[in-house]
Amino acid sequence: MTSPDFIRRDWETVHGYPMVYAFALNWERIEQFQCRPEDVWIITYPKSGTTWVSEIMDLIKSDGSVEKQEKAPIGHRIPMMELAAPGIITAGTDLLEKMPSPRFVKSHLPISLLPKNFWECNCKIIYVARNAKDVAVSYYNFDRMNKFHPEPGTFAEYLEKFMSGNVAYGSWHEHVTSWWEKKKDHPILYLFYEDIKEDPKREIRKVMQFLGKKLDEATLDRIVQHTSFENMKDNLMVNYKSLPTTLMDHNISPFMRKGIAGDWKNYFTVAQNEIFDADYEKKMSGTTLKFRTEI
Ligand code: PPS
């Protein structure tokens, strides 16, 4: 299969969830993926701060040293398990199989799509959530620039699809609430994008403690500095600019776009906001999970 076959293809359905067409091929590799008890997973609904927290985790693992981080893109240090595009990109499952333990694994999967032996491994999980309105805006712009996704249409059209869960990985509401529930009986550190934005050092310390590491204040300060939006935007190892423009076109919208909380206000009309809030209230009525849409 040649690369244009993956470009701007509509979602493929995997067990009821819309999925990136290129990832959906040979889904058995996901179901059969062998997790290891010493793995640490970073799981998110897309556009919630995955790359940010991944870089933080990797720097904590290497005691704040950036030597390895300057030589390898984030996708090779913390592979995304379900990523695949045969003939173009090495599948995440292939990269992970060859990696020595302890591995860090990235995924956007909802609970129902996890590998079969996932819960047996009882791995540590860091889940990062971001408010739905900013996720919708970030995801819309990502769909515009990421050629593995179908064209999103206008923002108004996109918002309808986002609310109905007709975007890759399905419903935001279901994702964040079901992972929140899982926290009750599994080792999950549940973080919020807005909290990291508000006080990165406080949240980085939580990640450090969860990973069982002890770093001094100066090292923590260096990690805060290295993972600021301004620094990550210019860092080729995390900003995805090394990918060809035929796959991701940063001239349409950069991957490291704005990195703020509250950008949704520049996109939502008053009417869209009212419809979104009403829909949100219905879908989130049964959960204790609360988000901040600005800080
Ligand atoms: S992906 O494709 O799902 O893995 O994307 P993900 O990394 O989860 O989310 C991308 C958004 O996170 C923003 N980002 C940051 N914000 C603040 N500080 C730092 N360091 C940072 N790094 C990434 C990125 O800009 C995307 O958000 P938007 O709102 O589009 O700018």
mmCIF file of C-alpha atoms and ligand atoms in Angstrom, residues 44-52 80 106 108 130 134 137-139 141-142 193 197 227-230 232-233 240 248 254-260 263, ligand 1:
data_model
loop_
_atom_site.group_PDB
_atom_site.id
_atom_site.type_symbol
_atom_site.label_atom_id
_atom_site.label_comp_id
_atom_site.label_asym_id
_atom_site.label_seq_id
_atom_site.Cartn_x
_atom_site.Cartn_y
_atom_site.Cartn_z
ATOM 1 C CA THR A 44 -4.981 10.924 27.190
ATOM 2 C CA TYR A 45 -7.817 11.950 24.952
ATOM 3 C CA PRO A 46 -5.965 13.611 22.023
ATOM 4 C CA LYS A 47 -4.804 17.230 22.365
ATOM 5 C CA SER A 48 -4.833 17.215 26.157
ATOM 6 C CA GLY A 49 -1.123 17.783 26.849
ATOM 7 C CA THR A 50 0.283 14.337 26.018
ATOM 8 C CA THR A 51 3.516 15.580 24.463
ATOM 9 C CA TRP A 52 4.083 18.025 27.304
ATOM 10 C CA MET A 80 2.548 5.772 20.769
ATOM 11 C CA LYS A 106 1.821 6.661 25.021
ATOM 12 C CA HIS A 108 -5.046 7.721 23.371
ATOM 13 C CA ARG A 130 -7.996 19.014 29.404
ATOM 14 C CA ASP A 134 -9.987 23.828 24.391
ATOM 15 C CA VAL A 137 -10.335 23.841 19.289
ATOM 16 C CA SER A 138 -6.935 22.148 19.420
ATOM 17 C CA TYR A 139 -8.298 18.987 17.754
ATOM 18 C CA ASN A 141 -6.682 22.715 14.167
ATOM 19 C CA PHE A 142 -4.846 19.393 14.382
ATOM 20 C CA TYR A 193 -3.722 20.465 31.631
ATOM 21 C CA LYS A 197 -0.346 25.499 33.122
ATOM 22 C CA THR A 227 9.174 21.993 29.107
ATOM 23 C CA SER A 228 7.795 25.533 28.884
ATOM 24 C CA PHE A 229 5.611 26.062 25.816
ATOM 25 C CA GLU A 230 8.143 28.530 24.362
ATOM 26 C CA MET A 232 8.984 23.044 23.392
ATOM 27 C CA LYS A 233 7.692 25.026 20.420
ATOM 28 C CA TYR A 240 6.781 17.241 15.220
ATOM 29 C CA MET A 248 1.718 17.243 8.927
ATOM 30 C CA PRO A 254 1.604 24.251 13.995
ATOM 31 C CA PHE A 255 1.439 21.233 16.320
ATOM 32 C CA MET A 256 2.686 23.545 19.091
ATOM 33 C CA ARG A 257 -0.086 26.004 18.362
ATOM 34 C CA LYS A 258 -0.902 28.293 21.316
ATOM 35 C CA GLY A 259 -0.448 26.238 24.464
ATOM 36 C CA ILE A 260 -2.948 28.166 26.583
ATOM 37 C CA ASP A 263 -8.465 29.812 23.525
HETATM 38 S S1 PPS B 1 -1.530 14.741 20.649
HETATM 39 O O1 PPS B 1 -1.441 14.909 19.164
HETATM 40 O O2 PPS B 1 -2.857 14.260 21.018
HETATM 41 O O3 PPS B 1 -0.471 13.920 21.208
HETATM 42 O O4 PPS B 1 -1.397 16.239 21.194
HETATM 43 P P1 PPS B 1 -1.080 16.650 22.695
HETATM 44 O O5 PPS B 1 0.375 16.690 22.899
HETATM 45 O O6 PPS B 1 -1.909 15.859 23.634
HETATM 46 O O7 PPS B 1 -1.687 18.130 22.760
HETATM 47 C C1 PPS B 1 -1.220 19.181 21.968
HETATM 48 C C2 PPS B 1 -1.650 20.457 22.666
HETATM 49 O O8 PPS B 1 -0.810 20.645 23.826
HETATM 50 C C3 PPS B 1 -0.140 21.907 23.708
HETATM 51 N N1 PPS B 1 1.177 21.838 24.338
HETATM 52 C C4 PPS B 1 1.534 22.606 25.383
HETATM 53 N N2 PPS B 1 0.853 23.522 26.093
HETATM 54 C C5 PPS B 1 1.519 24.156 27.097
HETATM 55 N N3 PPS B 1 2.826 23.920 27.391
HETATM 56 C C6 PPS B 1 3.541 23.012 26.704
HETATM 57 N N4 PPS B 1 4.813 22.794 27.001
HETATM 58 C C7 PPS B 1 2.901 22.292 25.641
HETATM 59 N N5 PPS B 1 3.295 21.346 24.772
HETATM 60 C C8 PPS B 1 2.230 21.079 23.982
HETATM 61 C C9 PPS B 1 -0.071 22.119 22.192
HETATM 62 O O9 PPS B 1 0.247 23.438 21.881
HETATM 63 C C10 PPS B 1 -1.472 21.700 21.798
HETATM 64 O O10 PPS B 1 -2.464 22.603 22.246
HETATM 65 P P2 PPS B 1 -3.009 23.854 21.403
HETATM 66 O O11 PPS B 1 -4.179 24.385 22.186
HETATM 67 O O12 PPS B 1 -3.407 23.338 20.062
HETATM 68 O O13 PPS B 1 -1.888 24.841 21.349
#
